[in-house]
PDB file of C-alpha atoms in Angstrom:
ATOM      1  CA  ASP A 538      -0.045  -0.186  -0.291  1.00  0.00           C
ATOM      2  CA  ALA A 539       1.163   3.638  -0.444  1.00  0.00           C
ATOM      3  CA  GLY A 540       1.839   5.476   2.453  1.00  0.00           C
ATOM      4  CA  VAL A 541       1.707   9.331   2.732  1.00  0.00           C
ATOM      5  CA  ILE A 542       2.758  11.076  -0.499  1.00  0.00           C
ATOM      6  CA  GLN A 543       3.973  14.949  -0.300  1.00  0.00           C
ATOM      7  CA  SER A 544       5.218  17.048  -2.888  1.00  0.00           C
ATOM      8  CA  PRO A 545       7.437  18.598  -3.712  1.00  0.00           C
ATOM      9  CA  ARG A 546      10.180  16.983  -1.766  1.00  0.00           C
ATOM     10  CA  HIS A 547      12.481  20.222  -2.246  1.00  0.00           C
ATOM     11  CA  GLU A 548      11.122  23.928  -2.626  1.00  0.00           C
ATOM     12  CA  VAL A 549      13.356  26.517  -2.533  1.00  0.00           C
ATOM     13  CA  THR A 550      11.929  29.634  -3.271  1.00  0.00           C
ATOM     14  CA  GLU A 551      12.873  33.700  -2.581  1.00  0.00           C
ATOM     15  CA  MET A 552      11.540  35.746  -0.229  1.00  0.00           C
ATOM     16  CA  GLY A 553       7.886  37.143  -0.349  1.00  0.00           C
ATOM     17  CA  GLN A 554       6.889  34.271  -2.813  1.00  0.00           C
ATOM     18  CA  GLU A 555       3.978  32.024  -2.553  1.00  0.00           C
ATOM     19  CA  VAL A 556       4.497  28.383  -1.310  1.00  0.00           C
ATOM     20  CA  THR A 557       2.295  25.833  -1.498  1.00  0.00           C
ATOM     21  CA  LEU A 558       2.813  22.059  -0.104  1.00  0.00           C
ATOM     22  CA  ARG A 559       0.807  19.127  -0.913  1.00  0.00           C
ATOM     23  CA  CYS A 560      -0.194  16.112   0.853  1.00  0.00           C
ATOM     24  CA  LYS A 561      -1.922  12.861  -0.120  1.00  0.00           C
ATOM     25  CA  PRO A 562      -2.964  10.822   3.273  1.00  0.00           C
ATOM     26  CA  ILE A 563      -3.120   6.780   3.568  1.00  0.00           C
ATOM     27  CA  SER A 564      -6.491   6.178   2.157  1.00  0.00           C
ATOM     28  CA  GLY A 565      -9.321   5.429   4.486  1.00  0.00           C
ATOM     29  CA  HIS A 566      -7.310   7.607   7.222  1.00  0.00           C
ATOM     30  CA  ASP A 567      -9.635   9.775   9.085  1.00  0.00           C
ATOM     31  CA  TYR A 568      -7.047  12.163  10.103  1.00  0.00           C
ATOM     32  CA  LEU A 569      -4.522  14.432   8.556  1.00  0.00           C
ATOM     33  CA  PHE A 570      -1.815  16.254  10.405  1.00  0.00           C
ATOM     34  CA  TRP A 571       0.975  18.974   9.436  1.00  0.00           C
ATOM     35  CA  TYR A 572       4.122  19.482  10.979  1.00  0.00           C
ATOM     36  CA  ARG A 573       7.192  21.885  10.957  1.00  0.00           C
ATOM     37  CA  GLN A 574      10.398  20.405  11.878  1.00  0.00           C
ATOM     38  CA  THR A 575      13.279  22.773  12.576  1.00  0.00           C
ATOM     39  CA  MET A 576      16.318  22.346  14.607  1.00  0.00           C
ATOM     40  CA  MET A 577      15.440  25.311  16.909  1.00  0.00           C
ATOM     41  CA  ARG A 578      11.939  24.202  17.532  1.00  0.00           C
ATOM     42  CA  GLY A 579      11.676  20.415  17.016  1.00  0.00           C
ATOM     43  CA  LEU A 580       8.733  18.805  15.480  1.00  0.00           C
ATOM     44  CA  GLU A 581       5.679  20.994  16.113  1.00  0.00           C
ATOM     45  CA  LEU A 582       2.134  20.654  15.232  1.00  0.00           C
ATOM     46  CA  LEU A 583       0.686  23.213  12.642  1.00  0.00           C
ATOM     47  CA  ILE A 584      -2.864  22.144  12.166  1.00  0.00           C
ATOM     48  CA  TYR A 585      -5.047  18.737  12.082  1.00  0.00           C
ATOM     49  CA  PHE A 586      -8.229  17.800  10.341  1.00  0.00           C
ATOM     50  CA  ASN A 587     -10.816  15.122  10.680  1.00  0.00           C
ATOM     51  CA  ASN A 588     -12.731  14.020   8.504  1.00  0.00           C
ATOM     52  CA  ASN A 589     -11.488  17.235   6.268  1.00  0.00           C
ATOM     53  CA  VAL A 590     -12.599  19.300   8.926  1.00  0.00           C
ATOM     54  CA  PRO A 591     -10.008  21.823  10.684  1.00  0.00           C
ATOM     55  CA  ILE A 592     -10.217  20.896  14.377  1.00  0.00           C
ATOM     56  CA  ASP A 593      -6.993  22.448  15.803  1.00  0.00           C
ATOM     57  CA  ASP A 594      -4.979  25.154  13.945  1.00  0.00           C
ATOM     58  CA  SER A 595      -3.470  26.743  17.225  1.00  0.00           C
ATOM     59  CA  GLY A 596       0.007  25.770  16.085  1.00  0.00           C
ATOM     60  CA  MET A 597      -0.474  27.638  12.633  1.00  0.00           C
ATOM     61  CA  PRO A 598       2.285  30.501  13.274  1.00  0.00           C
ATOM     62  CA  GLU A 599       0.515  33.197  11.729  1.00  0.00           C
ATOM     63  CA  ASP A 600      -1.741  34.538   8.865  1.00  0.00           C
ATOM     64  CA  ARG A 601       0.550  33.798   6.548  1.00  0.00           C
ATOM     65  CA  PHE A 602       0.041  30.250   6.519  1.00  0.00           C
ATOM     66  CA  SER A 603      -3.355  28.449   5.740  1.00  0.00           C
ATOM     67  CA  ALA A 604      -4.080  24.989   5.190  1.00  0.00           C
ATOM     68  CA  LYS A 605      -7.183  23.281   3.447  1.00  0.00           C
ATOM     69  CA  MET A 606      -8.321  19.656   3.210  1.00  0.00           C
ATOM     70  CA  PRO A 607     -10.970  19.811  -0.012  1.00  0.00           C
ATOM     71  CA  ASN A 608     -11.454  15.902   0.067  1.00  0.00           C
ATOM     72  CA  ALA A 609     -10.468  12.757   1.819  1.00  0.00           C
ATOM     73  CA  SER A 610      -7.562  12.384  -0.331  1.00  0.00           C
ATOM     74  CA  PHE A 611      -5.819  15.837  -0.694  1.00  0.00           C
ATOM     75  CA  SER A 612      -4.821  18.881   1.531  1.00  0.00           C
ATOM     76  CA  THR A 613      -2.578  22.050   1.013  1.00  0.00           C
ATOM     77  CA  LEU A 614      -0.620  24.013   3.175  1.00  0.00           C
ATOM     78  CA  LYS A 615       0.344  27.518   1.791  1.00  0.00           C
ATOM     79  CA  ILE A 616       2.408  30.194   2.602  1.00  0.00           C
ATOM     80  CA  GLN A 617       1.842  33.297   1.508  1.00  0.00           C
ATOM     81  CA  PRO A 618       4.163  35.474   1.334  1.00  0.00           C
ATOM     82  CA  SER A 619       7.061  33.395   2.545  1.00  0.00           C
ATOM     83  CA  GLU A 620       9.816  34.403   4.724  1.00  0.00           C
ATOM     84  CA  PRO A 621      13.382  33.301   5.578  1.00  0.00           C
ATOM     85  CA  ARG A 622      12.363  32.037   8.720  1.00  0.00           C
ATOM     86  CA  ASP A 623       9.800  29.724   7.507  1.00  0.00           C
ATOM     87  CA  SER A 624      12.837  27.234   6.120  1.00  0.00           C
ATOM     88  CA  ALA A 625      11.780  24.129   7.409  1.00  0.00           C
ATOM     89  CA  VAL A 626      11.224  20.672   6.701  1.00  0.00           C
ATOM     90  CA  TYR A 627       7.157  20.134   6.616  1.00  0.00           C
ATOM     91  CA  PHE A 628       5.782  16.709   7.276  1.00  0.00           C
ATOM     92  CA  CYS A 629       2.184  15.533   6.754  1.00  0.00           C
ATOM     93  CA  ALA A 630       1.154  12.586   8.749  1.00  0.00           C
ATOM     94  CA  SER A 631      -2.511  10.595   8.543  1.00  0.00           C
ATOM     95  CA  SER A 632      -3.994   8.555  10.954  1.00  0.00           C
ATOM     96  CA  PRO A 633      -6.922   5.847  11.106  1.00  0.00           C
ATOM     97  CA  GLY A 634      -7.713   7.095  14.434  1.00  0.00           C
ATOM     98  CA  ALA A 635      -6.145   4.802  16.446  1.00  0.00           C
ATOM     99  CA  HIS A 636      -3.692   7.311  17.218  1.00  0.00           C
ATOM    100  CA  GLU A 637      -0.887   6.258  15.641  1.00  0.00           C
ATOM    101  CA  GLN A 638       0.475   8.743  12.822  1.00  0.00           C
ATOM    102  CA  TYR A 639       2.215   7.448   9.675  1.00  0.00           C
ATOM    103  CA  PHE A 640       4.242  10.289   8.227  1.00  0.00           C
ATOM    104  CA  GLY A 641       5.122  11.477   4.673  1.00  0.00           C
ATOM    105  CA  PRO A 642       8.712  11.688   3.520  1.00  0.00           C
ATOM    106  CA  GLY A 643       8.445  15.686   3.990  1.00  0.00           C
ATOM    107  CA  THR A 644       9.097  18.860   2.047  1.00  0.00           C
ATOM    108  CA  ARG A 645      12.322  20.651   2.496  1.00  0.00           C
ATOM    109  CA  LEU A 646      11.533  24.266   2.241  1.00  0.00           C
ATOM    110  CA  THR A 647      14.141  26.785   1.695  1.00  0.00           C
ATOM    111  CA  VAL A 648      13.285  30.572   1.414  1.00  0.00           C
ATOM    112  CA  THR A 649      16.109  32.863   0.193  1.00  0.00           C
TER     113      THR A 649
ATOM    114  CA  ALA B1196       0.054  20.765  29.752  1.00  0.00           C
ATOM    115  CA  GLN B1197       1.562  17.679  28.169  1.00  0.00           C
ATOM    116  CA  LYS B1198       5.334  17.686  28.235  1.00  0.00           C
ATOM    117  CA  VAL B1199       7.847  14.933  26.935  1.00  0.00           C
ATOM    118  CA  THR B1200      11.411  15.337  27.760  1.00  0.00           C
ATOM    119  CA  GLN B1201      14.290  13.257  26.046  1.00  0.00           C
ATOM    120  CA  ALA B1202      17.525  14.303  28.405  1.00  0.00           C
ATOM    121  CA  GLN B1203      19.649  12.468  26.089  1.00  0.00           C
ATOM    122  CA  THR B1204      20.476  14.583  23.658  1.00  0.00           C
ATOM    123  CA  GLU B1205      23.592  12.447  21.757  1.00  0.00           C
ATOM    124  CA  ILE B1206      24.328   8.945  22.647  1.00  0.00           C
ATOM    125  CA  SER B1207      27.370   6.888  20.979  1.00  0.00           C
ATOM    126  CA  VAL B1208      27.992   3.476  20.896  1.00  0.00           C
ATOM    127  CA  VAL B1209      29.928   0.745  19.469  1.00  0.00           C
ATOM    128  CA  GLU B1210      28.046  -1.942  17.547  1.00  0.00           C
ATOM    129  CA  LYS B1211      26.863  -4.786  19.441  1.00  0.00           C
ATOM    130  CA  GLU B1212      26.496  -2.567  22.682  1.00  0.00           C
ATOM    131  CA  ASP B1213      23.021  -2.675  24.249  1.00  0.00           C
ATOM    132  CA  VAL B1214      21.675   1.179  24.484  1.00  0.00           C
ATOM    133  CA  THR B1215      18.899   2.623  26.328  1.00  0.00           C
ATOM    134  CA  LEU B1216      17.433   5.760  25.165  1.00  0.00           C
ATOM    135  CA  ASP B1217      15.068   7.680  28.008  1.00  0.00           C
ATOM    136  CA  CYS B1218      11.728   9.242  28.207  1.00  0.00           C
ATOM    137  CA  VAL B1219       9.618  11.075  30.776  1.00  0.00           C
ATOM    138  CA  TYR B1220       6.376  12.660  30.407  1.00  0.00           C
ATOM    139  CA  GLU B1221       4.037  14.591  31.847  1.00  0.00           C
ATOM    140  CA  THR B1222       0.169  15.078  31.790  1.00  0.00           C
ATOM    141  CA  ARG B1223      -2.706  15.514  33.840  1.00  0.00           C
ATOM    142  CA  ASP B1224      -4.793  12.818  31.768  1.00  0.00           C
ATOM    143  CA  THR B1225      -5.491   9.331  33.232  1.00  0.00           C
ATOM    144  CA  THR B1226      -6.012   8.185  29.600  1.00  0.00           C
ATOM    145  CA  TYR B1227      -2.788   8.724  27.350  1.00  0.00           C
ATOM    146  CA  TYR B1228      -0.823   7.185  24.647  1.00  0.00           C
ATOM    147  CA  LEU B1229       3.104   6.958  24.277  1.00  0.00           C
ATOM    148  CA  PHE B1230       4.759   6.616  21.088  1.00  0.00           C
ATOM    149  CA  TRP B1231       8.663   6.152  19.674  1.00  0.00           C
ATOM    150  CA  TYR B1232       9.535   7.200  16.277  1.00  0.00           C
ATOM    151  CA  LYS B1233      12.723   6.604  14.580  1.00  0.00           C
ATOM    152  CA  GLN B1234      14.205   9.429  12.152  1.00  0.00           C
ATOM    153  CA  PRO B1235      17.194   7.695   9.984  1.00  0.00           C
ATOM    154  CA  PRO B1236      19.346  10.018   8.020  1.00  0.00           C
ATOM    155  CA  SER B1237      17.032   9.829   5.505  1.00  0.00           C
ATOM    156  CA  GLY B1238      14.702  11.934   6.938  1.00  0.00           C
ATOM    157  CA  GLU B1239      11.413  10.039   7.029  1.00  0.00           C
ATOM    158  CA  LEU B1240       9.754   9.303  10.540  1.00  0.00           C
ATOM    159  CA  VAL B1241       9.187   5.830  11.157  1.00  0.00           C
ATOM    160  CA  PHE B1242       6.528   4.737  13.682  1.00  0.00           C
ATOM    161  CA  LEU B1243       7.854   2.013  16.079  1.00  0.00           C
ATOM    162  CA  ILE B1244       5.007   1.742  19.034  1.00  0.00           C
ATOM    163  CA  ARG B1245       2.174   2.811  20.867  1.00  0.00           C
ATOM    164  CA  ARG B1246       1.432   2.206  24.386  1.00  0.00           C
ATOM    165  CA  ASN B1247      -1.662   3.264  26.041  1.00  0.00           C
ATOM    166  CA  SER B1248      -1.755   4.206  29.374  1.00  0.00           C
ATOM    167  CA  PHE B1249      -3.534   1.530  30.871  1.00  0.00           C
ATOM    168  CA  ASP B1250      -1.152  -1.079  29.570  1.00  0.00           C
ATOM    169  CA  GLU B1251       2.436  -1.480  31.733  1.00  0.00           C
ATOM    170  CA  GLN B1252       3.291  -4.791  30.460  1.00  0.00           C
ATOM    171  CA  ASN B1253       6.817  -4.329  28.857  1.00  0.00           C
ATOM    172  CA  GLU B1254       6.856  -4.910  24.860  1.00  0.00           C
ATOM    173  CA  ILE B1255       9.724  -6.696  22.920  1.00  0.00           C
ATOM    174  CA  SER B1256      10.118  -6.606  19.138  1.00  0.00           C
ATOM    175  CA  GLY B1257      13.208  -8.268  17.688  1.00  0.00           C
ATOM    176  CA  ARG B1258      16.191  -6.502  19.203  1.00  0.00           C
ATOM    177  CA  TYR B1259      13.728  -3.592  20.639  1.00  0.00           C
ATOM    178  CA  SER B1260      12.293  -3.030  23.910  1.00  0.00           C
ATOM    179  CA  TRP B1261      10.138  -0.978  25.687  1.00  0.00           C
ATOM    180  CA  ASN B1262       9.630  -0.191  29.585  1.00  0.00           C
ATOM    181  CA  PHE B1263       6.724   1.403  30.688  1.00  0.00           C
ATOM    182  CA  GLN B1264       6.654   2.794  34.381  1.00  0.00           C
ATOM    183  CA  LYS B1265       3.819   4.779  35.371  1.00  0.00           C
ATOM    184  CA  SER B1266       5.305   5.292  38.816  1.00  0.00           C
ATOM    185  CA  THR B1267       8.156   7.402  37.221  1.00  0.00           C
ATOM    186  CA  SER B1268       6.152   8.787  34.173  1.00  0.00           C
ATOM    187  CA  SER B1269       8.679   6.710  31.863  1.00  0.00           C
ATOM    188  CA  PHE B1270       8.522   5.312  28.606  1.00  0.00           C
ATOM    189  CA  ASN B1271      12.282   3.969  27.785  1.00  0.00           C
ATOM    190  CA  PHE B1272      13.443   2.413  24.650  1.00  0.00           C
ATOM    191  CA  THR B1273      16.310  -0.269  24.619  1.00  0.00           C
ATOM    192  CA  ILE B1274      18.214  -1.479  21.703  1.00  0.00           C
ATOM    193  CA  THR B1275      19.885  -4.878  22.353  1.00  0.00           C
ATOM    194  CA  ALA B1276      22.980  -5.639  20.224  1.00  0.00           C
ATOM    195  CA  SER B1277      22.861  -2.483  18.399  1.00  0.00           C
ATOM    196  CA  GLN B1278      23.873  -1.909  14.595  1.00  0.00           C
ATOM    197  CA  VAL B1279      25.104   0.643  12.446  1.00  0.00           C
ATOM    198  CA  VAL B1280      21.655   0.668  10.778  1.00  0.00           C
ATOM    199  CA  ASP B1281      20.089   1.686  14.019  1.00  0.00           C
ATOM    200  CA  SER B1282      21.962   5.269  13.750  1.00  0.00           C
ATOM    201  CA  ALA B1283      18.812   7.826  13.775  1.00  0.00           C
ATOM    202  CA  VAL B1284      17.210  10.391  15.860  1.00  0.00           C
ATOM    203  CA  TYR B1285      14.505   8.818  18.086  1.00  0.00           C
ATOM    204  CA  PHE B1286      11.745  10.604  19.226  1.00  0.00           C
ATOM    205  CA  CYS B1287       9.505   9.808  22.278  1.00  0.00           C
ATOM    206  CA  ALA B1288       5.860  11.386  21.960  1.00  0.00           C
ATOM    207  CA  LEU B1289       2.829  11.733  23.801  1.00  0.00           C
ATOM    208  CA  SER B1290      -0.865  12.110  22.970  1.00  0.00           C
ATOM    209  CA  GLU B1291      -4.098  13.042  24.732  1.00  0.00           C
ATOM    210  CA  ALA B1292      -6.895  10.320  24.563  1.00  0.00           C
ATOM    211  CA  TYR B1293      -9.077  12.528  22.347  1.00  0.00           C
ATOM    212  CA  GLY B1294      -7.925  14.812  19.529  1.00  0.00           C
ATOM    213  CA  ASN B1295      -4.959  12.645  18.545  1.00  0.00           C
ATOM    214  CA  LYS B1296      -2.811  15.625  19.094  1.00  0.00           C
ATOM    215  CA  LEU B1297       1.201  14.094  19.370  1.00  0.00           C
ATOM    216  CA  VAL B1298       3.696  16.196  21.600  1.00  0.00           C
ATOM    217  CA  PHE B1299       7.095  15.195  20.540  1.00  0.00           C
ATOM    218  CA  GLY B1300      10.248  15.097  22.973  1.00  0.00           C
ATOM    219  CA  ALA B1301      13.487  17.184  21.147  1.00  0.00           C
ATOM    220  CA  GLY B1302      15.038  13.636  20.470  1.00  0.00           C
ATOM    221  CA  THR B1303      18.039  11.872  20.960  1.00  0.00           C
ATOM    222  CA  ILE B1304      20.436  11.042  18.244  1.00  0.00           C
ATOM    223  CA  LEU B1305      21.790   7.750  18.361  1.00  0.00           C
ATOM    224  CA  ARG B1306      25.399   7.011  16.663  1.00  0.00           C
ATOM    225  CA  VAL B1307      26.443   3.391  16.334  1.00  0.00           C
ATOM    226  CA  LYS B1308      29.846   2.956  15.127  1.00  0.00           C
ATOM    227  CA  SER B1309      31.267  -0.396  13.612  1.00  0.00           C
TER     228      SER B1309
END
């Protein structure tokens, strides 16, 4: 079975540009999570969805970040405008509701 | 608030040594879940184990074993006869009973030298 799929795997962009990260969860999983990993702050939960509905976005750093889940098989995390401090690895994870989360390979974002 | 502490920032061992990674957690919930994840140099996060707060039985899976002690709020992970392929960052995590939010520790870097 395919795991969580993320695209792109690497993204390099200039400050001020819009960035869109994409995620396809494991089929049948009801929960989807977006995390950010940096050396300074470790792994942080940004937002999570249950049955396509955002449940908790308290980890979203500011209004420049937004996330959507238009259907059960697709989610996006958008940063507009991007800043150098947004440089990080962004992980998407999905869960069948049994609490363990399965992570995608991550998107390494570099904002110059 | 929930918190996970992995006091060991980095551990280096020689192949075939046993190594224990410590994890201490804080929570006010009576029902919660504990996890270990492995992050190899390739970067992905690999789920290793989940434990719920009502099950204090130790678990063994091959060379891996886990010791859960509610009395000390600890969930330690032991690798027996370590191998170079075990080199990775290992994260301990905690989630509340409802909502599925994971709180991660800072991680322990394990280096296994041949």
